[in-house]
Each structure stands twice: as C-alpha cells, then as structure tokens.
GROMACS .gro file of C-alpha atoms in nm:
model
  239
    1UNK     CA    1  -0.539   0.034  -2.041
    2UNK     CA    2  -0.315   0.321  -2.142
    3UNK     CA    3  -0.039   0.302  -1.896
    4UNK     CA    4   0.102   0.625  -1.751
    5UNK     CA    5   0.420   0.720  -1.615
    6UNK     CA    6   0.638   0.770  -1.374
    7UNK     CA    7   0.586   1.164  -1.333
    8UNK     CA    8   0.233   1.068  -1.246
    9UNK     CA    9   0.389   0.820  -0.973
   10UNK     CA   10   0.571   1.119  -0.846
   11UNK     CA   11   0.258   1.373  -0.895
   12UNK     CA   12   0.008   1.145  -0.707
   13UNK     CA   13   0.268   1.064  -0.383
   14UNK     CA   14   0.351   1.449  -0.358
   15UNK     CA   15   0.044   1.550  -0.175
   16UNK     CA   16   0.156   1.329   0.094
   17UNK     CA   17   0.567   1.393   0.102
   18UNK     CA   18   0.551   1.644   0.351
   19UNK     CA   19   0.364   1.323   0.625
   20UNK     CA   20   0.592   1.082   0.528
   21UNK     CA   21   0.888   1.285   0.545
   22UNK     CA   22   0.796   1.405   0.911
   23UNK     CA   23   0.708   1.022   1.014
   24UNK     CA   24   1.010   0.947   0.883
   25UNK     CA   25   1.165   1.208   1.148
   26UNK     CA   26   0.964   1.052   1.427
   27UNK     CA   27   1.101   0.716   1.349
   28UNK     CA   28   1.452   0.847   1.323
   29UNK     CA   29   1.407   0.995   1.665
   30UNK     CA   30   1.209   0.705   1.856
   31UNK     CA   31   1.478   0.468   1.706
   32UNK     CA   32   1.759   0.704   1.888
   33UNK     CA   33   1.538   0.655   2.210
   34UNK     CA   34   1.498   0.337   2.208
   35UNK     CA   35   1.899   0.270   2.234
   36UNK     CA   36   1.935   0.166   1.824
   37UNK     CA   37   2.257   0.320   1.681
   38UNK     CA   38   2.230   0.655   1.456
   39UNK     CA   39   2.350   0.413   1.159
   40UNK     CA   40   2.185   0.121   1.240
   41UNK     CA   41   1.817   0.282   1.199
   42UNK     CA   42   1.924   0.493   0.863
   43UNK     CA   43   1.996   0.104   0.763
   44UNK     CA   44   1.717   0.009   0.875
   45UNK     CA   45   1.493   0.245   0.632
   46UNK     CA   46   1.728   0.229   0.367
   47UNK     CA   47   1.671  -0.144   0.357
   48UNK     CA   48   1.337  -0.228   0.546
   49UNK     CA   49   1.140   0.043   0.423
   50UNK     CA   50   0.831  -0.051   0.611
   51UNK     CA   51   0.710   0.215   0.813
   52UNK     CA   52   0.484   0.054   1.036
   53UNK     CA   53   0.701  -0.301   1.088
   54UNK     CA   54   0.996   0.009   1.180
   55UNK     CA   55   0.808   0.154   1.462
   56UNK     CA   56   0.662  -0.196   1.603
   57UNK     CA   57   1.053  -0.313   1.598
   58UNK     CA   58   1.166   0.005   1.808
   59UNK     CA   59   0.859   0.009   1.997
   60UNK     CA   60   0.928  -0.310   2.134
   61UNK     CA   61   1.317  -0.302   2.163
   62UNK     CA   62   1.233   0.069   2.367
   63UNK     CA   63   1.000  -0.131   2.599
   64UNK     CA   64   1.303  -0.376   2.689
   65UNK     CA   65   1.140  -0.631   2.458
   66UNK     CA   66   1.378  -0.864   2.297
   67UNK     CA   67   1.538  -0.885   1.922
   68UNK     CA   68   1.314  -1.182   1.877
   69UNK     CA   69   0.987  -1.033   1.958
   70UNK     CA   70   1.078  -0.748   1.776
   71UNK     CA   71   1.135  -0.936   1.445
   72UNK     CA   72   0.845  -1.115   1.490
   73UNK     CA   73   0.623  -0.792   1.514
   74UNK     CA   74   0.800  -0.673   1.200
   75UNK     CA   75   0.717  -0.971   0.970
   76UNK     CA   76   0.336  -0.955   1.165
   77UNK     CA   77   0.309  -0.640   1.009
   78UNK     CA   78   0.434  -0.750   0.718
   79UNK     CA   79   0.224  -1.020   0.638
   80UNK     CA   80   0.022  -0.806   0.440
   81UNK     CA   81   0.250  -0.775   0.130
   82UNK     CA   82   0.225  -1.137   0.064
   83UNK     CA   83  -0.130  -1.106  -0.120
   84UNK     CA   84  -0.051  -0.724  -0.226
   85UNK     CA   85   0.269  -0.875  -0.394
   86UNK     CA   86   0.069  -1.136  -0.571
   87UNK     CA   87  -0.178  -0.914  -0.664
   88UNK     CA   88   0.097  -0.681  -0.855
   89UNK     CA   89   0.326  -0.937  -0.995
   90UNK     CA   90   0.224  -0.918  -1.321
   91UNK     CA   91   0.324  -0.559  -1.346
   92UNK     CA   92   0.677  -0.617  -1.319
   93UNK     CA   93   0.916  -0.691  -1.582
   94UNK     CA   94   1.248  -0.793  -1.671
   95UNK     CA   95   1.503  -1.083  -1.500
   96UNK     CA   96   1.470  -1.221  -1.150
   97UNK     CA   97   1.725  -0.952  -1.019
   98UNK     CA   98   1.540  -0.618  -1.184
   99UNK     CA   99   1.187  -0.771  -1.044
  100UNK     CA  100   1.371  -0.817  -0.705
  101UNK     CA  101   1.467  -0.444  -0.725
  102UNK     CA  102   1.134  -0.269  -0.839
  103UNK     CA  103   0.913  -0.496  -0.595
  104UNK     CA  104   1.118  -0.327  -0.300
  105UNK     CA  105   0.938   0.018  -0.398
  106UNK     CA  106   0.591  -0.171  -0.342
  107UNK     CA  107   0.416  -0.022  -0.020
  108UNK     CA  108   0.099   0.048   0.078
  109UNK     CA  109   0.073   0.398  -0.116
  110UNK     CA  110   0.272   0.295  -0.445
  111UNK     CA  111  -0.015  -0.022  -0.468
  112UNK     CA  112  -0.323   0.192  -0.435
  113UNK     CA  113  -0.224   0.454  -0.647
  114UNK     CA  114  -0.092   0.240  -0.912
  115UNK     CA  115  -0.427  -0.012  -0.909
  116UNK     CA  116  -0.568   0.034  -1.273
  117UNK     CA  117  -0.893  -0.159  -1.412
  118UNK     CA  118  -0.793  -0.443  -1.234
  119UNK     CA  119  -0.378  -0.433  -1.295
  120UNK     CA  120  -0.119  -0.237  -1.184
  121UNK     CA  121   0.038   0.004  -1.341
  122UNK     CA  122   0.467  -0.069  -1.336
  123UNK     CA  123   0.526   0.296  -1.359
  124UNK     CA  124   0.314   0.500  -1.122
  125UNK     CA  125   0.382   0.217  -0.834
  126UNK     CA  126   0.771   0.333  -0.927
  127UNK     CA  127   0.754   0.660  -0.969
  128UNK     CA  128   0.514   0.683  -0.647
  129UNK     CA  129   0.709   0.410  -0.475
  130UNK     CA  130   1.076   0.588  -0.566
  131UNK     CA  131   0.983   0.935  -0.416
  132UNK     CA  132   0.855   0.829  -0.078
  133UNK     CA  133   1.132   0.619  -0.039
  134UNK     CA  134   1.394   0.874  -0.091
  135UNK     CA  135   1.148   1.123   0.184
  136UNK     CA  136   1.109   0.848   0.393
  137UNK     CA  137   1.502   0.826   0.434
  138UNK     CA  138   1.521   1.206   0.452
  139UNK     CA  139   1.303   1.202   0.738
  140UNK     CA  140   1.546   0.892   0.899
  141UNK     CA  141   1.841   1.104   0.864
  142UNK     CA  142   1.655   1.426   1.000
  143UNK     CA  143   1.522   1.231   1.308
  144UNK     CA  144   1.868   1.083   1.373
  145UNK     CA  145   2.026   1.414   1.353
  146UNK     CA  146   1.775   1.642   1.529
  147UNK     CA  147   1.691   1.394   1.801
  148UNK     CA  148   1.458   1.503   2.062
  149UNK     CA  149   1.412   1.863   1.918
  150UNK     CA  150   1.184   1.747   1.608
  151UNK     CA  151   0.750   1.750   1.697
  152UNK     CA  152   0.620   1.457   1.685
  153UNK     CA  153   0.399   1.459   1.396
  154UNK     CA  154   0.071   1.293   1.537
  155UNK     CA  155   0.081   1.692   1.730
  156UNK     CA  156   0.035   1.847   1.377
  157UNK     CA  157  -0.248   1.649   1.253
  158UNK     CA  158   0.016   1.436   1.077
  159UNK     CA  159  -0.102   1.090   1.195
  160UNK     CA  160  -0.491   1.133   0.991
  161UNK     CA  161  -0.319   1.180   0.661
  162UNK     CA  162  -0.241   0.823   0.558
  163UNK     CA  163  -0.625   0.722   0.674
  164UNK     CA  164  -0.781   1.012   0.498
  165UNK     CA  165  -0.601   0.918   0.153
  166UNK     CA  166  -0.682   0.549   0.179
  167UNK     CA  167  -1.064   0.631   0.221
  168UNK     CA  168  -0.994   0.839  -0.077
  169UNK     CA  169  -0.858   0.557  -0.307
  170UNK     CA  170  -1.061   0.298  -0.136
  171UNK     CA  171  -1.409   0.488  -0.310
  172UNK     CA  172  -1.390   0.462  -0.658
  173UNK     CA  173  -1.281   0.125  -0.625
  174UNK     CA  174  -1.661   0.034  -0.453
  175UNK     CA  175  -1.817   0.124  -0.743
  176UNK     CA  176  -1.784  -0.148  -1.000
  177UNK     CA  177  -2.051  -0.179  -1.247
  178UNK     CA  178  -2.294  -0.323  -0.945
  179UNK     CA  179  -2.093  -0.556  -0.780
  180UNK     CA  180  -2.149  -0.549  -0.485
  181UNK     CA  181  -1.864  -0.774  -0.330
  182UNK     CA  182  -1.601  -0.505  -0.313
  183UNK     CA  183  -1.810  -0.308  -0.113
  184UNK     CA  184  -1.897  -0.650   0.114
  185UNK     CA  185  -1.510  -0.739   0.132
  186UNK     CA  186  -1.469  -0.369   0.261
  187UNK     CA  187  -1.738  -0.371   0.513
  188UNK     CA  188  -1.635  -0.742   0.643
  189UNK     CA  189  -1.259  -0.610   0.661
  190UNK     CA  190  -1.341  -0.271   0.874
  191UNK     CA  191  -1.555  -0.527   1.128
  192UNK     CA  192  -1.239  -0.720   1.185
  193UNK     CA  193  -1.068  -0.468   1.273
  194UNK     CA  194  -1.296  -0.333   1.483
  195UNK     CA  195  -1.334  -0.620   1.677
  196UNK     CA  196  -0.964  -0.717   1.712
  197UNK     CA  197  -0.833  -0.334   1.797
  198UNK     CA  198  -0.972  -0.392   2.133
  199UNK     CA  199  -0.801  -0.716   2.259
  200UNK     CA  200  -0.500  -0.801   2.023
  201UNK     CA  201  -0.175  -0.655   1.963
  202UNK     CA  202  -0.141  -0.316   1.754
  203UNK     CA  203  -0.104  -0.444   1.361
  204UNK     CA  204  -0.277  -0.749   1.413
  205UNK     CA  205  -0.633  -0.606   1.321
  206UNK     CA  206  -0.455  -0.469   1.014
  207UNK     CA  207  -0.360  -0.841   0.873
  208UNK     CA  208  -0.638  -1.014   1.000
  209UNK     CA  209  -0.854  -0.807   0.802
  210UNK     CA  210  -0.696  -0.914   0.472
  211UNK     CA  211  -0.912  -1.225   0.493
  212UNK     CA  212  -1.220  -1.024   0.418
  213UNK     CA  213  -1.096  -1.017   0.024
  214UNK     CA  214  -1.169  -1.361   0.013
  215UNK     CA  215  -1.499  -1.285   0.006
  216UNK     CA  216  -1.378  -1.265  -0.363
  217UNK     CA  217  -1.378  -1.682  -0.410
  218UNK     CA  218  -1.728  -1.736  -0.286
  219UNK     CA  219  -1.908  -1.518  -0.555
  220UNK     CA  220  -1.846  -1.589  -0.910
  221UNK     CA  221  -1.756  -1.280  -1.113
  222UNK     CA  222  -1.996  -1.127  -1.318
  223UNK     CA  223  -2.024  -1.154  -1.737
  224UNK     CA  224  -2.218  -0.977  -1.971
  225UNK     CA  225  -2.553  -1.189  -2.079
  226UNK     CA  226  -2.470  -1.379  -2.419
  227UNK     CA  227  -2.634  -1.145  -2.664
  228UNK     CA  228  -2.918  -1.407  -2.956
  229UNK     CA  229  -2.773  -1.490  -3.297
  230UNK     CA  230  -3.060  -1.251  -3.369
  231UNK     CA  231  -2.978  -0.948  -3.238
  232UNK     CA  232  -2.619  -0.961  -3.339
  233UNK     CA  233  -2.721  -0.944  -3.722
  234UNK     CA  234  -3.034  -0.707  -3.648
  235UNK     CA  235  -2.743  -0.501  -3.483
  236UNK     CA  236  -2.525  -0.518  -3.787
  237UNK     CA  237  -2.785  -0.428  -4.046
  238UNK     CA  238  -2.862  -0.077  -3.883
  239UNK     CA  239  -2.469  -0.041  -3.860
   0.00000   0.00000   0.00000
C-alpha cells in the first residue's frame, strides 16, 4: 500500500472546510448562550475537539442541566472512538508522547478518509485531521466573537454535508471482492439507529450502532482456494 501524504490529508478535508468552519461558529455562539465563558469554550475546542460531545455539553448546561450530566453526554458521544482508535493504532508511530499527540487529530473525517486496504494511512488522517482542527477553532473564535449575529448553519444547507460525505466514503468500502458482511454490518447498524432515534437520547443511536461491526466475529474471513501441486507447475511451464 503506497502511502500518501499529508497534502492529500489537506486536499480530501477541503471540500468540507467551509461546514466545519461555520459549525464551528454555531458552537462558538450556542456556547456564549448557554452562559459558558468566551475563553472557556475556545478551550474547550482547542482541547476537546469533538464536535458533537461540544454541542451535547452546551446543550445540556443551556437547558439548566448540570456539569455532571453534561460530561456524561460528552463521553456518551464519545464512546465511539474507543473501537475507531483501535482500529487505527497501528498507523501511528513514534514514543508514547508523539502517539498521544497525533491520535488527538483522529475524528470521524480524518478516519474515513485515511482508511486504506484495510489500514490507515498516518499521513492523510494528519494532514486531514490537522486542517479541520485549525477551522474548527476558527469557527470557535468567530462564534465567540460574532455572537448572535452569525446564521446558524443548519439555515444554509450546512447540517446535510457531514451525512452526504459519509455515504460517500461509506460506498466503496461495500464492495469487497463479494463479501457481503460489510454491507450486512452497514444495514444492521442503520436499523439501530433507526429504531433508537425515536425513544433514546440524541447520540445514543450513533454508539449503539457500533455493535453492528461485530457482525465481523461471526463470519470467518474469506481466503483464496489453495491452488493443486498441479496447476502451480502447469502454470510455471507456460510462464
């Protein structure tokens, strides 16, 4: 696998700057409305850098719900990074302290773009990972500063583009030689979530659904049939 670099991180995350940027702003401005200080929520994505954990935690706090519930919707959220982590370990190099560092610029864009053949490419989940993190603070600091003045972004058609570019990366990775348990995880993942958007909390469906990959442990994977003694030297005489 010919690994790329970190210009195509930066060239496969640039379609979508210009969303994450302005959900940035909306963050920046619910977190002003919701009573958390100007620095406290530029901390916040400097440090957190999980979108959706960010707006459950000032969703709650603006709906008088407590620190404690707040955290807890945060690391609910979160829960899905534990197997996406995993799943992209290998891809990291160096001491404890530079792995520590990279992994932070592993979200839910950075992963899917940098899933190669199976791995994970170190420098497309950086180079993807590094420029949405420096628009996702840019749209902290423009939401903190503009306030109330800034659209919210769901207005614009804003809100579609992270779903859209999933179903995008999510197709080529169905088609896999005619296994078909990608495409079953998929399906059994999307019924969870269907079923639990209804009656549980908003993120919920989201981590539930992770169980549907493993569908991957019942079904053992796939191998070429052993080619006959044969055929091997009948291959090697036309050769």
């Amino acid at each position: 696998m010919a690994e790329g670099s970190y210009r195509d991180g930066f060239r496969a995350i640039l379609p979508l700057m210009p969303a994450i940027v302005a959900f940035g702003a909306s963050f920046g401005v619910l977190a002003r409305a919701a009573g958390v200080d100007a620095l406290a929520a530029l901390a916040m994505s400097a440090t957190t850098f999980a979108g959706s954990a960010q707006f459950a935690v000032v969703s709650v706090l603006g709906a008088g719900g407590t620190a404690a519930a707040a955290i807890g919707a945060a690391v609910l959220l979160n829960g899905r990074y534990v197997p996406m982590s995993i799943a992209a370990s290998g891809a990291f190099r160096g001491g404890p302290v530079r792995r520590l560092v990279e992994a932070q610029l592993l979200v839910d864009e950075s992963w899917a773009l940098s899933s190669r053949e199976g791995g994970f490419d170190r420098r497309v989940l950086l180079g993807a990972g590094g420029l949405l993190y420096l628009g996702w603070n840019a749209g902290t600091a423009a939401g903190v500063l503009a306030g109330d003045s800034l659209t919210d972004p769901a207005t614009l058609g804003l809100d579609a583009a992270f779903p859209a570019l999933f179903l995008a990366l999510l197709a080529p990775l169905l088609r896999s030689g005619g296994d078909r348990t990608p495409a079953l995880a998929a399906m059994l993942g999307a019924g969870i979530a269907l079923v639990l958007t209804p009656v549980t909390p908003a993120g919920l469906p989201v981590i539930a659904a992770t169980a549907a990959c493993l569908v991957g442990l019942t079904r053992p994977p796939r191998r070429s049939p052993a080619r006959h003694p044969h055929a091997v030297r009948a291959q090697e005489a036309r050769s």
